[in-house]
CSV table of C-alpha atoms in Angstrom, one decimal:
chain,number,residue,atom,x,y,z
A,1,MET,CA,-1.2,-3.6,19.1
A,2,ILE,CA,-0.5,-3.3,22.8
A,3,GLU,CA,-1.2,0.4,23.5
A,4,ARG,CA,-2.3,3.2,21.2
A,5,PRO,CA,0.6,5.4,20.2
A,6,SER,CA,0.3,9.2,20.6
A,7,LEU,CA,-0.5,11.3,17.6
A,8,PRO,CA,2.9,13.2,17.8
A,9,LEU,CA,4.7,9.8,17.8
A,10,ILE,CA,2.7,8.7,14.7
A,11,ALA,CA,3.6,12.0,12.9
A,12,ARG,CA,7.3,11.8,14.0
A,13,SER,CA,7.6,8.2,12.8
A,14,TYR,CA,6.1,9.1,9.5
A,15,LEU,CA,8.4,12.1,9.1
A,16,LYS,CA,11.3,9.7,9.7
A,17,ILE,CA,10.0,7.3,7.0
A,18,ALA,CA,9.6,10.1,4.6
A,19,LEU,CA,13.1,11.5,5.1
A,20,SER,CA,14.7,8.1,4.9
A,21,SER,CA,13.2,7.3,1.5
A,22,PHE,CA,15.5,9.0,-0.9
A,23,GLY,CA,15.1,7.5,-4.3
A,24,GLY,CA,12.2,5.2,-3.6
A,25,GLY,CA,12.2,2.5,-1.0
A,26,LEU,CA,9.2,4.0,0.8
A,27,SER,CA,7.6,0.7,1.5
A,28,ALA,CA,10.8,-0.9,2.8
A,29,TRP,CA,11.2,2.1,5.3
A,30,THR,CA,7.6,1.9,6.3
A,31,GLN,CA,8.0,-1.8,7.1
A,32,GLN,CA,11.3,-1.1,9.0
A,33,ILE,CA,9.8,1.6,11.2
A,34,VAL,CA,6.2,0.5,11.7
A,35,VAL,CA,6.8,-3.2,12.1
A,36,GLU,CA,10.4,-3.6,13.3
A,37,GLU,CA,11.0,-0.5,15.4
A,38,GLN,CA,7.6,0.6,16.7
A,39,ARG,CA,5.9,-2.9,16.6
A,40,TRP,CA,2.5,-1.2,15.9
A,41,ILE,CA,1.4,-4.1,13.6
A,42,ASP,CA,2.9,-7.4,12.7
A,43,ASP,CA,4.2,-8.6,9.3
A,44,ARG,CA,0.9,-10.2,8.4
A,45,GLU,CA,-1.1,-7.0,9.1
A,46,PHE,CA,1.5,-5.0,7.2
A,47,LEU,CA,1.1,-7.2,4.1
A,48,SER,CA,-2.7,-7.1,4.3
A,49,GLY,CA,-2.6,-3.3,4.7
A,50,LEU,CA,-0.2,-3.1,1.7
A,51,ALA,CA,-2.5,-5.3,-0.4
A,52,LEU,CA,-5.4,-3.0,0.4
A,53,SER,CA,-3.3,0.1,-0.4
A,54,ARG,CA,-2.4,-1.3,-3.7
A,55,MET,CA,-5.8,-2.3,-4.9
A,56,LEU,CA,-7.5,1.0,-4.1
A,57,PRO,CA,-6.7,4.0,-6.2
A,58,GLY,CA,-4.1,6.5,-4.9
A,59,PRO,CA,-0.4,6.5,-4.3
A,60,THR,CA,0.3,3.2,-2.5
A,61,MET,CA,2.3,4.3,0.5
A,62,VAL,CA,0.1,7.4,1.1
A,63,ASN,CA,-2.8,5.0,1.1
A,64,PHE,CA,-0.9,2.8,3.6
A,65,ALA,CA,-0.4,5.8,5.9
A,66,VAL,CA,-4.2,6.3,5.9
A,67,PHE,CA,-4.8,2.7,6.6
A,68,LEU,CA,-2.3,2.6,9.5
A,69,GLY,CA,-3.3,6.0,11.0
A,70,SER,CA,-6.9,4.9,11.0
A,71,ARG,CA,-6.1,1.5,12.6
A,72,LEU,CA,-4.0,3.1,15.3
A,73,ARG,CA,-5.9,6.2,16.2
A,74,GLY,CA,-8.9,6.6,13.9
A,75,PHE,CA,-9.4,9.8,11.9
A,76,PRO,CA,-6.9,11.9,14.1
A,77,GLY,CA,-4.4,9.1,13.4
A,78,VAL,CA,-4.9,9.5,9.7
A,79,VAL,CA,-4.3,13.2,9.9
A,80,ALA,CA,-1.1,12.7,12.0
A,81,ALA,CA,0.3,10.0,9.7
A,82,LEU,CA,-0.4,12.1,6.5
A,83,ALA,CA,1.0,15.3,8.1
A,84,GLY,CA,4.2,13.4,9.1
A,85,LEU,CA,4.6,11.8,5.7
A,86,LEU,CA,3.7,14.7,3.5
A,87,ALA,CA,4.3,18.1,5.1
A,88,VAL,CA,8.1,18.3,5.0
A,89,PRO,CA,8.5,16.5,1.6
A,90,PHE,CA,5.8,18.8,0.2
A,91,ILE,CA,7.8,21.9,1.2
A,92,GLY,CA,11.0,20.2,-0.1
A,93,ALA,CA,9.4,19.3,-3.4
A,94,VAL,CA,8.2,22.9,-4.0
A,95,LEU,CA,11.6,24.4,-2.9
A,96,LEU,CA,13.4,22.1,-5.4
A,97,ALA,CA,10.9,23.1,-8.1
A,98,MET,CA,11.6,26.8,-7.3
A,99,LEU,CA,15.4,26.1,-7.5
A,100,TYR,CA,14.9,24.4,-10.9
A,101,PHE,CA,12.9,27.2,-12.4
A,102,GLU,CA,15.4,29.8,-11.0
A,103,TYR,CA,18.5,28.0,-12.5
A,104,GLN,CA,17.1,26.1,-15.5
A,105,HIS,CA,18.9,28.6,-17.8
A,106,ILE,CA,22.3,27.4,-16.6
A,107,PRO,CA,23.5,25.1,-19.5
A,108,GLN,CA,24.4,22.1,-17.3
A,109,VAL,CA,21.0,21.9,-15.4
A,110,GLN,CA,18.8,20.6,-18.1
A,111,PRO,CA,21.2,17.9,-19.4
A,112,ALA,CA,21.9,16.7,-15.8
A,113,LEU,CA,18.1,16.4,-15.1
A,114,ALA,CA,17.5,14.7,-18.4
A,115,GLY,CA,20.1,12.1,-17.5
A,116,MET,CA,18.4,11.6,-14.1
A,117,ALA,CA,15.0,11.3,-15.8
A,118,ALA,CA,16.4,8.7,-18.2
A,119,ALA,CA,17.5,6.6,-15.3
A,120,ALA,CA,14.3,7.2,-13.3
A,121,ALA,CA,12.3,6.1,-16.3
A,122,GLY,CA,14.5,2.9,-16.3
A,123,MET,CA,13.7,2.5,-12.6
A,124,SER,CA,10.0,2.6,-13.4
A,125,ILE,CA,10.3,0.2,-16.3
A,126,GLY,CA,12.4,-2.2,-14.1
A,127,MET,CA,9.7,-2.0,-11.5
A,128,GLY,CA,7.1,-3.0,-14.1
A,129,VAL,CA,9.3,-5.9,-15.2
A,130,LYS,CA,9.6,-7.1,-11.6
A,131,MET,CA,5.9,-6.9,-11.1
A,132,LEU,CA,5.4,-8.9,-14.3
A,133,MET,CA,7.9,-11.5,-13.3
A,134,ARG,CA,6.3,-12.0,-9.9
A,135,ARG,CA,3.0,-13.0,-11.6
A,136,ALA,CA,2.7,-16.3,-13.3
A,137,GLY,CA,1.7,-14.3,-16.3
A,138,ASN,CA,-0.4,-16.1,-18.9
A,139,LEU,CA,-1.0,-14.9,-22.4
A,140,ILE,CA,-4.2,-13.0,-21.6
A,141,GLU,CA,-2.5,-11.0,-18.9
A,142,LEU,CA,0.3,-10.2,-21.2
A,143,LEU,CA,-2.2,-9.0,-23.8
A,144,ILE,CA,-3.8,-6.7,-21.3
A,145,VAL,CA,-0.4,-5.3,-20.3
A,146,ALA,CA,0.3,-4.7,-24.0
A,147,ALA,CA,-3.1,-3.2,-24.6
A,148,ALA,CA,-2.8,-0.8,-21.7
A,149,PHE,CA,0.7,0.2,-22.8
A,150,ILE,CA,-0.3,0.8,-26.4
A,151,LEU,CA,-3.6,2.7,-25.6
A,152,ILE,CA,-2.0,5.0,-23.1
A,153,GLY,CA,1.8,5.1,-23.9
A,154,ILE,CA,1.6,5.1,-27.7
A,155,MET,CA,-1.9,6.2,-28.8
A,156,ARG,CA,-2.2,8.6,-25.8
A,157,VAL,CA,-5.9,7.8,-25.3
A,158,PRO,CA,-7.1,9.6,-22.1
A,159,LEU,CA,-6.9,7.5,-18.9
A,160,LEU,CA,-10.6,7.5,-18.1
A,161,VAL,CA,-11.5,6.3,-21.6
A,162,SER,CA,-8.8,3.7,-21.6
A,163,LEU,CA,-9.9,2.3,-18.2
A,164,LEU,CA,-13.6,2.2,-19.3
A,165,PHE,CA,-12.4,-0.2,-22.0
A,166,LEU,CA,-9.6,-2.1,-20.2
A,167,VAL,CA,-11.2,-2.8,-16.9
A,168,PRO,CA,-14.3,-4.6,-18.2
A,169,CYS,CA,-12.0,-6.6,-20.6
A,170,ALA,CA,-9.7,-7.5,-17.8
A,171,LEU,CA,-12.6,-8.5,-15.5
A,172,LEU,CA,-14.1,-10.7,-18.2
A,173,LEU,CA,-10.9,-12.3,-19.4
A,174,ILE,CA,-9.0,-12.9,-16.1
A,175,ARG,CA,-10.7,-15.6,-14.1
A,176,GLY,CA,-10.2,-14.7,-10.5
A,177,GLU,CA,-9.2,-17.7,-8.5
A,178,THR,CA,-8.7,-15.7,-5.3
A,179,LYS,CA,-7.2,-16.6,-2.0
B,1,MET,CA,-5.1,34.7,-7.7
B,2,ASN,CA,-6.7,33.2,-10.7
B,3,MET,CA,-9.5,31.0,-9.3
B,4,GLY,CA,-10.2,29.5,-12.7
B,5,VAL,CA,-6.7,27.9,-12.8
B,6,LEU,CA,-7.1,26.7,-9.2
B,7,SER,CA,-10.4,25.0,-9.9
B,8,GLU,CA,-9.0,23.4,-13.1
B,9,LEU,CA,-6.1,22.0,-11.0
B,10,ILE,CA,-8.5,20.7,-8.4
B,11,SER,CA,-10.8,19.0,-10.8
B,12,PHE,CA,-8.0,17.4,-12.8
B,13,PHE,CA,-6.0,16.1,-9.9
B,14,GLY,CA,-9.1,15.3,-7.9
B,15,GLY,CA,-10.4,13.1,-10.7
B,16,LEU,CA,-7.0,11.6,-11.2
B,17,SER,CA,-6.9,10.6,-7.6
B,18,LEU,CA,-9.7,8.2,-8.0
B,19,LEU,CA,-8.3,6.8,-11.3
B,20,SER,CA,-4.8,6.2,-10.0
B,21,PHE,CA,-5.0,2.4,-9.7
B,22,GLY,CA,-1.5,1.1,-9.2
B,23,GLY,CA,-0.2,4.1,-7.4
B,24,GLY,CA,1.6,7.3,-8.4
B,25,ASN,CA,3.7,6.0,-11.3
B,26,ALA,CA,0.7,4.6,-13.1
B,27,VAL,CA,-0.7,8.2,-13.6
B,28,ILE,CA,2.5,9.7,-15.1
B,29,PRO,CA,1.2,9.2,-18.7
B,30,GLU,CA,-2.1,11.0,-18.0
B,31,ILE,CA,-0.4,13.8,-16.1
B,32,GLN,CA,2.0,14.3,-19.1
B,33,ARG,CA,-0.9,14.2,-21.5
B,34,HIS,CA,-3.0,16.7,-19.7
B,35,VAL,CA,-0.3,19.1,-18.3
B,36,VAL,CA,2.0,19.1,-21.4
B,37,LEU,CA,-0.1,18.1,-24.4
B,38,VAL,CA,-3.5,19.4,-23.6
B,39,MET,CA,-3.1,22.4,-21.3
B,40,ASN,CA,0.5,23.5,-22.2
B,41,TRP,CA,1.2,24.3,-18.6
B,42,LEU,CA,4.7,22.8,-18.8
B,43,SER,CA,7.2,22.3,-21.6
B,44,ASP,CA,8.4,18.8,-22.4
B,45,ALA,CA,11.8,19.7,-20.9
B,46,GLU,CA,10.2,21.1,-17.7
B,47,PHE,CA,8.0,18.0,-17.3
B,48,VAL,CA,11.0,15.7,-17.6
B,49,ALA,CA,13.1,17.8,-15.1
B,50,LEU,CA,10.4,17.8,-12.5
B,51,TYR,CA,9.8,14.1,-13.0
B,52,ALA,CA,13.6,13.5,-12.3
B,53,ILE,CA,13.5,15.7,-9.2
B,54,SER,CA,10.4,14.2,-7.7
B,55,GLN,CA,11.6,10.6,-8.3
B,56,SER,CA,14.8,11.3,-6.4
B,57,ALA,CA,13.6,13.5,-3.6
B,58,PRO,CA,12.6,12.1,-0.2
B,59,GLY,CA,8.9,11.3,0.4
B,60,PRO,CA,6.3,10.0,-2.1
B,61,SER,CA,7.2,10.7,-5.7
B,62,SER,CA,3.6,11.7,-6.3
B,63,LEU,CA,4.5,15.1,-4.8
B,64,PHE,CA,5.3,15.7,-8.4
B,65,VAL,CA,1.8,17.2,-8.5
B,66,ALA,CA,2.8,19.8,-5.8
B,67,GLN,CA,5.6,20.9,-8.2
B,68,ILE,CA,3.3,21.1,-11.1
B,69,GLY,CA,0.7,23.1,-9.0
B,70,TRP,CA,3.4,25.5,-7.9
B,71,ARG,CA,4.6,26.1,-11.4
B,72,ILE,CA,1.0,26.9,-12.6
B,73,ALA,CA,-0.3,28.9,-9.6
B,74,GLY,CA,2.3,29.4,-6.9
B,75,TRP,CA,1.9,28.1,-3.4
B,76,PRO,CA,-1.9,28.1,-3.6
B,77,GLY,CA,-1.6,25.9,-6.7
B,78,ALA,CA,0.9,23.6,-5.0
B,79,ILE,CA,-1.5,23.2,-2.0
B,80,ALA,CA,-4.6,22.8,-4.2
B,81,ALA,CA,-3.0,20.2,-6.5
B,82,THR,CA,-1.6,18.2,-3.5
B,83,LEU,CA,-4.9,18.2,-1.6
B,84,ALA,CA,-6.8,17.3,-4.7
B,85,MET,CA,-4.5,14.4,-5.5
B,86,TYR,CA,-4.5,12.8,-2.0
B,87,THR,CA,-7.9,13.6,-0.5
B,88,PRO,CA,-10.4,11.6,-2.6
B,89,SER,CA,-8.2,8.4,-2.5
B,90,SER,CA,-7.5,8.8,1.2
B,91,ILE,CA,-11.2,9.1,2.0
B,92,LEU,CA,-11.8,5.9,0.1
B,93,VAL,CA,-9.0,4.0,1.9
B,94,TYR,CA,-10.3,5.4,5.3
B,95,LEU,CA,-13.9,4.2,4.6
B,96,VAL,CA,-12.7,0.8,3.5
B,97,GLU,CA,-10.4,0.4,6.5
B,98,ARG,CA,-13.3,1.4,8.8
B,99,SER,CA,-15.6,-1.2,7.3
B,100,ARG,CA,-13.0,-3.9,6.9
B,101,GLN,CA,-15.0,-6.4,8.9
B,102,ARG,CA,-17.6,-6.4,6.2
B,103,PHE,CA,-14.9,-6.7,3.5
B,104,ARG,CA,-13.2,-9.6,5.1
B,105,GLU,CA,-15.4,-12.3,3.8
B,106,GLN,CA,-15.8,-10.8,0.4
B,107,ASN,CA,-13.2,-11.5,-2.2
B,108,TRP,CA,-14.4,-9.1,-4.9
B,109,LEU,CA,-11.6,-6.7,-3.9
B,110,ALA,CA,-9.0,-9.4,-4.4
B,111,ARG,CA,-10.6,-10.3,-7.7
B,112,LEU,CA,-10.6,-6.6,-8.8
B,113,GLU,CA,-6.9,-6.4,-7.8
B,114,LYS,CA,-6.0,-9.4,-9.9
B,115,SER,CA,-7.7,-8.0,-12.9
B,116,LEU,CA,-6.3,-4.5,-12.5
B,117,ALA,CA,-2.7,-5.6,-12.0
B,118,PRO,CA,-1.9,-6.1,-15.7
B,119,ILE,CA,-3.4,-2.7,-16.5
B,120,THR,CA,-1.3,-1.1,-13.8
B,121,ILE,CA,1.9,-2.8,-15.2
B,122,GLY,CA,1.0,-1.5,-18.7
B,123,LEU,CA,0.5,2.0,-17.3
B,124,ILE,CA,3.9,1.9,-15.5
B,125,PHE,CA,5.6,0.8,-18.7
B,126,ALA,CA,3.8,3.7,-20.5
B,127,GLY,CA,5.1,6.2,-18.0
B,128,GLY,CA,8.7,5.0,-18.3
B,129,TRP,CA,8.4,4.9,-22.1
B,130,ILE,CA,7.0,8.5,-22.4
B,131,VAL,CA,9.9,9.9,-20.3
B,132,ALA,CA,12.5,7.7,-21.9
B,133,GLN,CA,11.6,8.7,-25.5
B,134,GLU,CA,11.6,12.3,-24.4
B,135,VAL,CA,15.1,12.2,-23.2
B,136,GLY,CA,16.3,9.3,-25.4
B,137,LYS,CA,17.3,11.5,-28.3
B,138,ASP,CA,20.5,9.6,-28.8
B,139,TRP,CA,21.9,6.3,-27.6
B,140,THR,CA,23.1,7.8,-24.3
B,141,GLY,CA,19.6,8.3,-23.1
B,142,TRP,CA,18.4,4.9,-24.1
B,143,LEU,CA,21.4,3.3,-22.6
B,144,LEU,CA,20.8,5.0,-19.3
B,145,THR,CA,17.2,3.9,-19.3
B,146,ALA,CA,18.0,0.3,-20.2
B,147,GLY,CA,20.9,0.1,-17.8
B,148,MET,CA,18.8,1.3,-14.9
B,149,ALA,CA,16.0,-1.1,-15.7
B,150,PHE,CA,18.4,-3.9,-15.8
B,151,PHE,CA,19.9,-2.8,-12.4
B,152,VAL,CA,16.5,-2.6,-10.8
B,153,VAL,CA,15.5,-6.0,-12.0
B,154,THR,CA,18.7,-7.8,-11.1
B,155,THR,CA,19.6,-6.2,-7.7
B,156,LYS,CA,17.9,-5.0,-4.6
B,157,LEU,CA,20.3,-2.1,-4.0
B,158,ASN,CA,19.1,1.5,-3.6
B,159,PRO,CA,19.1,2.9,-7.1
B,160,LEU,CA,19.5,6.6,-6.1
B,161,PRO,CA,23.3,6.8,-6.4
B,162,LEU,CA,23.0,5.5,-9.9
B,163,VAL,CA,20.4,8.2,-10.7
B,164,LEU,CA,22.9,10.8,-9.6
B,165,VAL,CA,25.6,9.2,-11.7
B,166,ALA,CA,23.2,9.3,-14.7
B,167,GLY,CA,22.8,13.0,-14.0
B,168,ILE,CA,26.5,13.5,-14.3
B,169,ILE,CA,26.6,11.3,-17.5
B,170,GLY,CA,23.8,13.5,-18.9
B,171,MET,CA,25.7,16.6,-18.1
B,172,LEU,CA,28.9,15.3,-19.8
B,173,ALA,CA,27.0,14.0,-22.9
B,174,TRP,CA,24.5,16.8,-23.5
B,175,GLY,CA,25.9,19.7,-21.6
């Protein structure tokens, strides 16, 4: 990091990231703008920030915006990054919800959105498959994937209860040979 | 404005914020369970529609919670749900980033991540499954889900155009 970027520049860059990311790809656009265009951090820092954002709770790329904002400008940087990332998409999301509830009675609206939801569900499942393939999954890991899926997806056990059972099991069973 | 509903929104999404290991998609099952099954704030069809919209719109797909909040309590609900969803987790990330020097030598975070990853993957499958079976009332729905999963696994292309195509297919098949 050569010089500290201004708060408006952080917010503007994050607005650009948010508006570019139609249909996912938020992490790719963050990398493109933060590392390639602005050169605020290098690839190594980007990946370590991404790892941190993934392991803590919260939406990953929102967490990353907090990480980057804090690293660049401290707490004001966090506010600037989050405002840039969230303000316009927040208004857009609510306006789209308003449109939906206004026009949901039109016969074509619900079938079209159901088709999109079926595809988006496939997107999410495909993402899970990719994450699974990236890990040299052993049998115990696969069992934990299956246990989490059955508890939460099939039996519909509340998340907190499921985690209170799953996390200790995972910690005990998965030997952490860490980097 | 009904303060009771607002405080319910804040306590649910605020708690969810700290449980959302694995990001926004991992908490879809819990949001559906609470918002549709327990509280009856949204119908199944409305949940699925807002899910489709938030997954396709620009910005974090977790802004789904803003749409839910708006439906339940208007703009105050949207703001309350959004702040509740992002504030606790953001504070945690901020505190960890500030003290990263101390964390550098410790590998318990990496250990935790390694253990949590399979749970996260199971949660992501559960979220996809819950939506897929809701819209998979005939083979068209299941085919759209399976086709999209295959596309995402085998290519690196932006899936959004295909989501829109799926919308047209849905309109033709079910409209």
